[in-house]
Each structure stands twice: as structure tokens, then as C-alpha cells.
PDB file of C-alpha atoms in Angstrom:
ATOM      1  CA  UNK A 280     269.856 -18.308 -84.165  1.00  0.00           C
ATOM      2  CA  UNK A 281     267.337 -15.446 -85.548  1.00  0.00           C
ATOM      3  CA  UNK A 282     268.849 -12.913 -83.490  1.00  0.00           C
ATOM      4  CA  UNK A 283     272.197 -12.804 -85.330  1.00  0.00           C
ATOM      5  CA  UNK A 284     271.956 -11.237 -88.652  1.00  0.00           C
ATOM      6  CA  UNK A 285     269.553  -8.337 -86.624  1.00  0.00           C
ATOM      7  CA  UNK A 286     272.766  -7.960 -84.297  1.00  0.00           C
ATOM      8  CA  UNK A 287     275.229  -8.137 -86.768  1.00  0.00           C
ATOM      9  CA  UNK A 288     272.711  -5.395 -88.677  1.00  0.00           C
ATOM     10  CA  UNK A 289     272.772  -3.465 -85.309  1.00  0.00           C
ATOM     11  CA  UNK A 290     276.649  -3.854 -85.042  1.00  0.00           C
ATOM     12  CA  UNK A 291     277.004  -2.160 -88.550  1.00  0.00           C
ATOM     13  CA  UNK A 292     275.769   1.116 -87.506  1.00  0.00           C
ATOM     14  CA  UNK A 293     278.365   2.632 -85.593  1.00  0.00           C
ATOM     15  CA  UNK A 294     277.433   3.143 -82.262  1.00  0.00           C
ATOM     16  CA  UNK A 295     273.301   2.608 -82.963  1.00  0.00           C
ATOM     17  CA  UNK A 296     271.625   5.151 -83.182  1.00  0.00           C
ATOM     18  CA  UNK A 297     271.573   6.418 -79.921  1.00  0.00           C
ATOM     19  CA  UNK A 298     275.092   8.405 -80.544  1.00  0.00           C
ATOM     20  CA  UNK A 299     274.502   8.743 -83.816  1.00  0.00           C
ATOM     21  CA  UNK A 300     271.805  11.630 -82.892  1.00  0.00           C
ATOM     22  CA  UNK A 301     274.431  13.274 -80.956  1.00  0.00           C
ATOM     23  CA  UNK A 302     276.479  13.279 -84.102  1.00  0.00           C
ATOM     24  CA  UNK A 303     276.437  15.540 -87.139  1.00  0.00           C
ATOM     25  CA  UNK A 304     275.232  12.144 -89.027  1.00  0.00           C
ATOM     26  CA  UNK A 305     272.229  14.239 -91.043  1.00  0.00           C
ATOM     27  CA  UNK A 306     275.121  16.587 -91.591  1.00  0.00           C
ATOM     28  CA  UNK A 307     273.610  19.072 -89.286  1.00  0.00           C
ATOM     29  CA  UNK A 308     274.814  20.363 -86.094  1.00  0.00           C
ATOM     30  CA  UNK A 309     273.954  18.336 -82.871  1.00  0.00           C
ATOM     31  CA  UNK A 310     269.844  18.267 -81.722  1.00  0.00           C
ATOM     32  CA  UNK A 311     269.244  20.631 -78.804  1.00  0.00           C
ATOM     33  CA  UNK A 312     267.367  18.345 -75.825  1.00  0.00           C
ATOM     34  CA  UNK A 313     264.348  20.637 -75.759  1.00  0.00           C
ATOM     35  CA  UNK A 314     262.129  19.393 -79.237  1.00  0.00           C
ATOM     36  CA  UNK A 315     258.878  20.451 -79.901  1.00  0.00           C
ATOM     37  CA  UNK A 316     258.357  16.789 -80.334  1.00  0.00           C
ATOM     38  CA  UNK A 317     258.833  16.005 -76.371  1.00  0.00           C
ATOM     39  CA  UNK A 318     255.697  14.503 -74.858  1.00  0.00           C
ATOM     40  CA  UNK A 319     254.660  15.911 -71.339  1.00  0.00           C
ATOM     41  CA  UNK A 320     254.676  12.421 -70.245  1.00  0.00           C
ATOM     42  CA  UNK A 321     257.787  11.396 -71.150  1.00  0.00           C
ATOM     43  CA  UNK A 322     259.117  13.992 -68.424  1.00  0.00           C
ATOM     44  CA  UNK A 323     258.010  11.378 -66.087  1.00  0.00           C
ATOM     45  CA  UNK A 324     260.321   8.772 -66.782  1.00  0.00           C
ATOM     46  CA  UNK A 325     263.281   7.384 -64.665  1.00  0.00           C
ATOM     47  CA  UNK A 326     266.458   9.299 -66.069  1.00  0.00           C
ATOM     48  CA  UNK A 327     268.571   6.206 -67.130  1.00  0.00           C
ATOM     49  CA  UNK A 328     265.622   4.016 -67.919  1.00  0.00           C
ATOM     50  CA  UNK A 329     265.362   2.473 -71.814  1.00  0.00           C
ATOM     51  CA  UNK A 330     261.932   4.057 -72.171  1.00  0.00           C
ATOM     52  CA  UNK A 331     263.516   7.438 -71.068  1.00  0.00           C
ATOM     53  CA  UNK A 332     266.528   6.686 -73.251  1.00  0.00           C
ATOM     54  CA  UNK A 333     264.295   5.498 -76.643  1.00  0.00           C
ATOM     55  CA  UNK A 334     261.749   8.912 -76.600  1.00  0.00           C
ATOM     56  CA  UNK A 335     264.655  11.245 -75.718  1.00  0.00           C
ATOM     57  CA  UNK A 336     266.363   9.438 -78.906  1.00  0.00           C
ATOM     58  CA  UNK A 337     262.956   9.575 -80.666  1.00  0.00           C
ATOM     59  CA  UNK A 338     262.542  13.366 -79.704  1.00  0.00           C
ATOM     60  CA  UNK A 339     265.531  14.019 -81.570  1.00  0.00           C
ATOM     61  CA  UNK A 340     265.214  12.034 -84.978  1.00  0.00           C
ATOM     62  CA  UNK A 341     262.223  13.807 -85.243  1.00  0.00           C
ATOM     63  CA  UNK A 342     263.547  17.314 -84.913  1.00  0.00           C
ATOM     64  CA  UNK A 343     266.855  16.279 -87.547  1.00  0.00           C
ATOM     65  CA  UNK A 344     263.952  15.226 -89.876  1.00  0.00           C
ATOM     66  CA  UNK A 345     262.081  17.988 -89.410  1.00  0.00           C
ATOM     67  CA  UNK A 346     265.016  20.272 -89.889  1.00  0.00           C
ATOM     68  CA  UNK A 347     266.210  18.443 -93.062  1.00  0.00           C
ATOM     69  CA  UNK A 348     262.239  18.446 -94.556  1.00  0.00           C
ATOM     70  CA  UNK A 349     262.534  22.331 -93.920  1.00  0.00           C
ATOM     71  CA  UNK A 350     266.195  22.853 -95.343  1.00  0.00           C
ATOM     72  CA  UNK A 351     264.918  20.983 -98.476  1.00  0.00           C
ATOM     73  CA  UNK A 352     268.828  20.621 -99.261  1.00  0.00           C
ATOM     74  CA  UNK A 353     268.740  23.571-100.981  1.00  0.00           C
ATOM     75  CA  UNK A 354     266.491  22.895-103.608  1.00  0.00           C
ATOM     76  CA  UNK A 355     264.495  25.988-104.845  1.00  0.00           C
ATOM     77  CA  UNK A 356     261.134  25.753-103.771  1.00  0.00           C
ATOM     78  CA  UNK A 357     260.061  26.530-106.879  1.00  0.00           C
ATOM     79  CA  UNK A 358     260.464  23.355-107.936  1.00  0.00           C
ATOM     80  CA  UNK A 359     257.660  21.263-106.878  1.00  0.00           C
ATOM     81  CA  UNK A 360     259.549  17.929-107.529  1.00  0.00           C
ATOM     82  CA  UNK A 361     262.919  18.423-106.399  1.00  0.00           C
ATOM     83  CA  UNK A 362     261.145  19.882-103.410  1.00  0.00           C
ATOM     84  CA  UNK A 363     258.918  16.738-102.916  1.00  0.00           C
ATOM     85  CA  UNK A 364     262.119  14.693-103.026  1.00  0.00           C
ATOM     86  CA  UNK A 365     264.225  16.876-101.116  1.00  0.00           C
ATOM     87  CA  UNK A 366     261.427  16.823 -98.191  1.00  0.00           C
ATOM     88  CA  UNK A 367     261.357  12.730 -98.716  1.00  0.00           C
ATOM     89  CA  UNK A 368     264.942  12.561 -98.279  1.00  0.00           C
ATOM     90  CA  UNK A 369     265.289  13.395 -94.755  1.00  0.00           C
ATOM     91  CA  UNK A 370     261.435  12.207 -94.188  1.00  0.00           C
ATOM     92  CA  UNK A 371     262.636   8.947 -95.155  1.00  0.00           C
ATOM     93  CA  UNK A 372     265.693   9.007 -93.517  1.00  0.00           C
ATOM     94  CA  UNK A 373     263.517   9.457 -90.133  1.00  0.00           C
ATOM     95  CA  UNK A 374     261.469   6.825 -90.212  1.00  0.00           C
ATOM     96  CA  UNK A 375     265.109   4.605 -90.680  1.00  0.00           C
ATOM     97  CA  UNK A 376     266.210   6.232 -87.445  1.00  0.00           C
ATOM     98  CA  UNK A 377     263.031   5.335 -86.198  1.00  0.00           C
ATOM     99  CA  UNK A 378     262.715   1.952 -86.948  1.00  0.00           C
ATOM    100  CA  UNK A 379     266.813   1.779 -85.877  1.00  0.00           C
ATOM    101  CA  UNK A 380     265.578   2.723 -82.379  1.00  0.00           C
ATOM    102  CA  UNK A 381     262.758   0.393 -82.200  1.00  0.00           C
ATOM    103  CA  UNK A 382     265.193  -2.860 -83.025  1.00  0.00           C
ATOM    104  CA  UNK A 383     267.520  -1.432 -80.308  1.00  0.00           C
ATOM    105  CA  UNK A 384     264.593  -1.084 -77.631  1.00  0.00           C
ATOM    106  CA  UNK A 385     261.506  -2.842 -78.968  1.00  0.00           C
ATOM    107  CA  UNK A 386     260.482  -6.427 -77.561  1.00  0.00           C
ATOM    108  CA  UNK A 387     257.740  -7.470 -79.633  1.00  0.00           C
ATOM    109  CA  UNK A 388     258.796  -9.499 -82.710  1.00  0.00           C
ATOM    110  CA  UNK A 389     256.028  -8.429 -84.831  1.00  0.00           C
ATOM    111  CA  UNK A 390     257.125  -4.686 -84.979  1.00  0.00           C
ATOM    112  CA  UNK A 391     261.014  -5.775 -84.933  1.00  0.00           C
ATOM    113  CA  UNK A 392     260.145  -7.354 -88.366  1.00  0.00           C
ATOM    114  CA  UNK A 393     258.392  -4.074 -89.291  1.00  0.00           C
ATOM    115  CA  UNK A 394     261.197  -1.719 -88.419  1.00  0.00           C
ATOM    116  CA  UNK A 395     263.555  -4.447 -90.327  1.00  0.00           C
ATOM    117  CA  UNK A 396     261.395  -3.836 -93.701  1.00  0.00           C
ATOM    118  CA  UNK A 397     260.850  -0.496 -93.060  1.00  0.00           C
ATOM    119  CA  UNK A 398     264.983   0.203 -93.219  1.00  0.00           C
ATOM    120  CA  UNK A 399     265.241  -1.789 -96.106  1.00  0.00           C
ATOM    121  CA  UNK A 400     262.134  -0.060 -98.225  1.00  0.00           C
ATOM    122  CA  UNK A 401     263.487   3.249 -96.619  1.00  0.00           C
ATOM    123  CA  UNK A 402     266.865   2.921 -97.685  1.00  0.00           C
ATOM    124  CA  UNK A 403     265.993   2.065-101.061  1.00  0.00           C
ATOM    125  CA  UNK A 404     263.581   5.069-101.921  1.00  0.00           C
ATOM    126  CA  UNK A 405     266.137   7.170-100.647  1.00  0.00           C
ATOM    127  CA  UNK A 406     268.377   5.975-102.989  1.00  0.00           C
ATOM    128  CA  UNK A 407     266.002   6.415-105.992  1.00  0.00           C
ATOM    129  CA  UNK A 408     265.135   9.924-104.791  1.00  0.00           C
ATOM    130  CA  UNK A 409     268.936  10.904-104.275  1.00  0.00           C
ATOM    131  CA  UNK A 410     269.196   9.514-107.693  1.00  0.00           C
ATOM    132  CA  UNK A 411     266.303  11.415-109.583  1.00  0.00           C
ATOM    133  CA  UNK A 412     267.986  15.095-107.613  1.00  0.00           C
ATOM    134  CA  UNK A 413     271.174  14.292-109.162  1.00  0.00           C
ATOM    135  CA  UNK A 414     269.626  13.243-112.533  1.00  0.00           C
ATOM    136  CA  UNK A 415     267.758  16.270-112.573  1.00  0.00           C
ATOM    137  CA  UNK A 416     270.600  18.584-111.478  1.00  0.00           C
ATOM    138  CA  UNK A 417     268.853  19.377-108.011  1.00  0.00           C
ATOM    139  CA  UNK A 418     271.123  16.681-106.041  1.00  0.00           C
ATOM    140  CA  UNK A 419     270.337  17.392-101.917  1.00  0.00           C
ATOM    141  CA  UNK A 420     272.896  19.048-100.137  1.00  0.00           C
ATOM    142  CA  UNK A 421     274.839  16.590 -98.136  1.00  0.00           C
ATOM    143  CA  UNK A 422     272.551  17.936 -95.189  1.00  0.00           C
ATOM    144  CA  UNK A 423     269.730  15.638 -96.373  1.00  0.00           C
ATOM    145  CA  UNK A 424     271.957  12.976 -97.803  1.00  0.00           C
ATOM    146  CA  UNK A 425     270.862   9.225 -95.833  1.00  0.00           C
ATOM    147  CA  UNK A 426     273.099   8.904 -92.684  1.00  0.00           C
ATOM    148  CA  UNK A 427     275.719   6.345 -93.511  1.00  0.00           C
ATOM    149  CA  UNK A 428     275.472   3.456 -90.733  1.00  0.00           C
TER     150      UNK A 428
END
């Protein structure tokens, strides 16, 4: 059956990552509801509903990310590339969460496969530009360090 390594994937994140967000996984404090990234018409969905569920989850990956770009992990902006890495980090790190949410709510099997390769190309630049910081002496803050699922 296709469908078991993606829920055996799915199982290995602790709770998906629809209470991850509500966790300090980015090592940040909890995402406030109200994020610039909230789309008027998402106010009109059905409390309760999966679509409700997946852009109030969406709302807040993006504001974590966009929290962790800004924090840059502490790296002194004067450094252009520990700054473009420390950005990537949590950039990165978003469009996991991202593609996390689609494979818990997404139907079609052509962007399931996407979100699947997008983790796994994700996950792997992350490591490389965790690896470069600390090689460089400009490691990220855990604040920007990949959420571990």
C-alpha cells in the first residue's frame, strides 16, 4: 500500500504539525492567532472545518518563519553570508511546515509527491546551511535551528 511509508512519515512528527505550531518547536514562543498572513477570506470558513484548520495552521508557519528570517539567529547583519543562511534557515524550515500541512490536508497526489520532495530537499539544505554557520563560527541560535519531528 502507497499510503504507508507517507503515514508512518506523518506518525514520526509528533503530533503533525498542527500542535507543533502551538509549540515552542522553532524555539520561539507560541504564534499569536492574529498574523499578518490571514486572508480576509479565510474568515469565512466553518470553525472546525479542515480548510479552516489547514490556513489557520498555514497563517502561523508563516509568521514563525517570518519571525526566525527577522531574528537571523543572531547573526550580525554585517555579515552578508551568515545572514543569507541564517534567513534560509527558518525560510527553509517553512516551506517543511508547509509541505507537512499539505500531506496532512491535501488530496491531490500530484502535490502530495511535491510536499514529500520538498521535505526531503528542505531538510537537507538546512542541514548544509546549519553546517556552513557552525563552520564559519556564526552557528544559528537554536531559535532558527530545523524543528525536530
Amino acid at each position: 500500500m502507497k499510503s504507508l511509508p507517507l503515514l508512518s512519515f506523518l506518525a514520526a512528527t509528533p503530533v503533525a504539525v498542527a500542535q507543533a505550531q502551538t509549540h515552542d518547536h522553532h524555539g520561539m514562543s507560541a504564534v499569536k492567532s492574529s498574523s499578518p498572513h490571514a486572508s480576509p477570506a479565510v474568515a469565512g470558513l466553518a470553525p472546525g472545518t479542515p480548510a479552516a484548520a489547514f490556513h489557520r495552521q498555514m497563517d502561523s508557519v508563516m509568521t514563525v518563519m517570518d519571525r526566525g528570517m527577522q531574528q537571523m539567529g543572531g547573526v550580525p547583519p554585517t555579515n552578508i553570508d551568515a545572514s543569507f543562511a541564517a534567513m534560509m534557515v527558518p525560510h527553509h524550515q517553512g516551506a517543511v511546515d508547509m509541505a507537512r500541512l499539505q500531506l496532512l490536508y491535501g488530496q491531490d497526489p500530484a502535490l502530495r509527491r511535491l510536499a514529500q520532495s520538498i521535505i526531503a530537499e528542505q531538510q537537507v539544505e538546512i542541514q548544509q546551511m546549519n553546517a556552513w554557520l557552525r563552520q564559519h563560527g556564526a552557528a544559528a541560535k537554536p531559535s532558527s535551528a530545523p524543528a525536530q519531528h
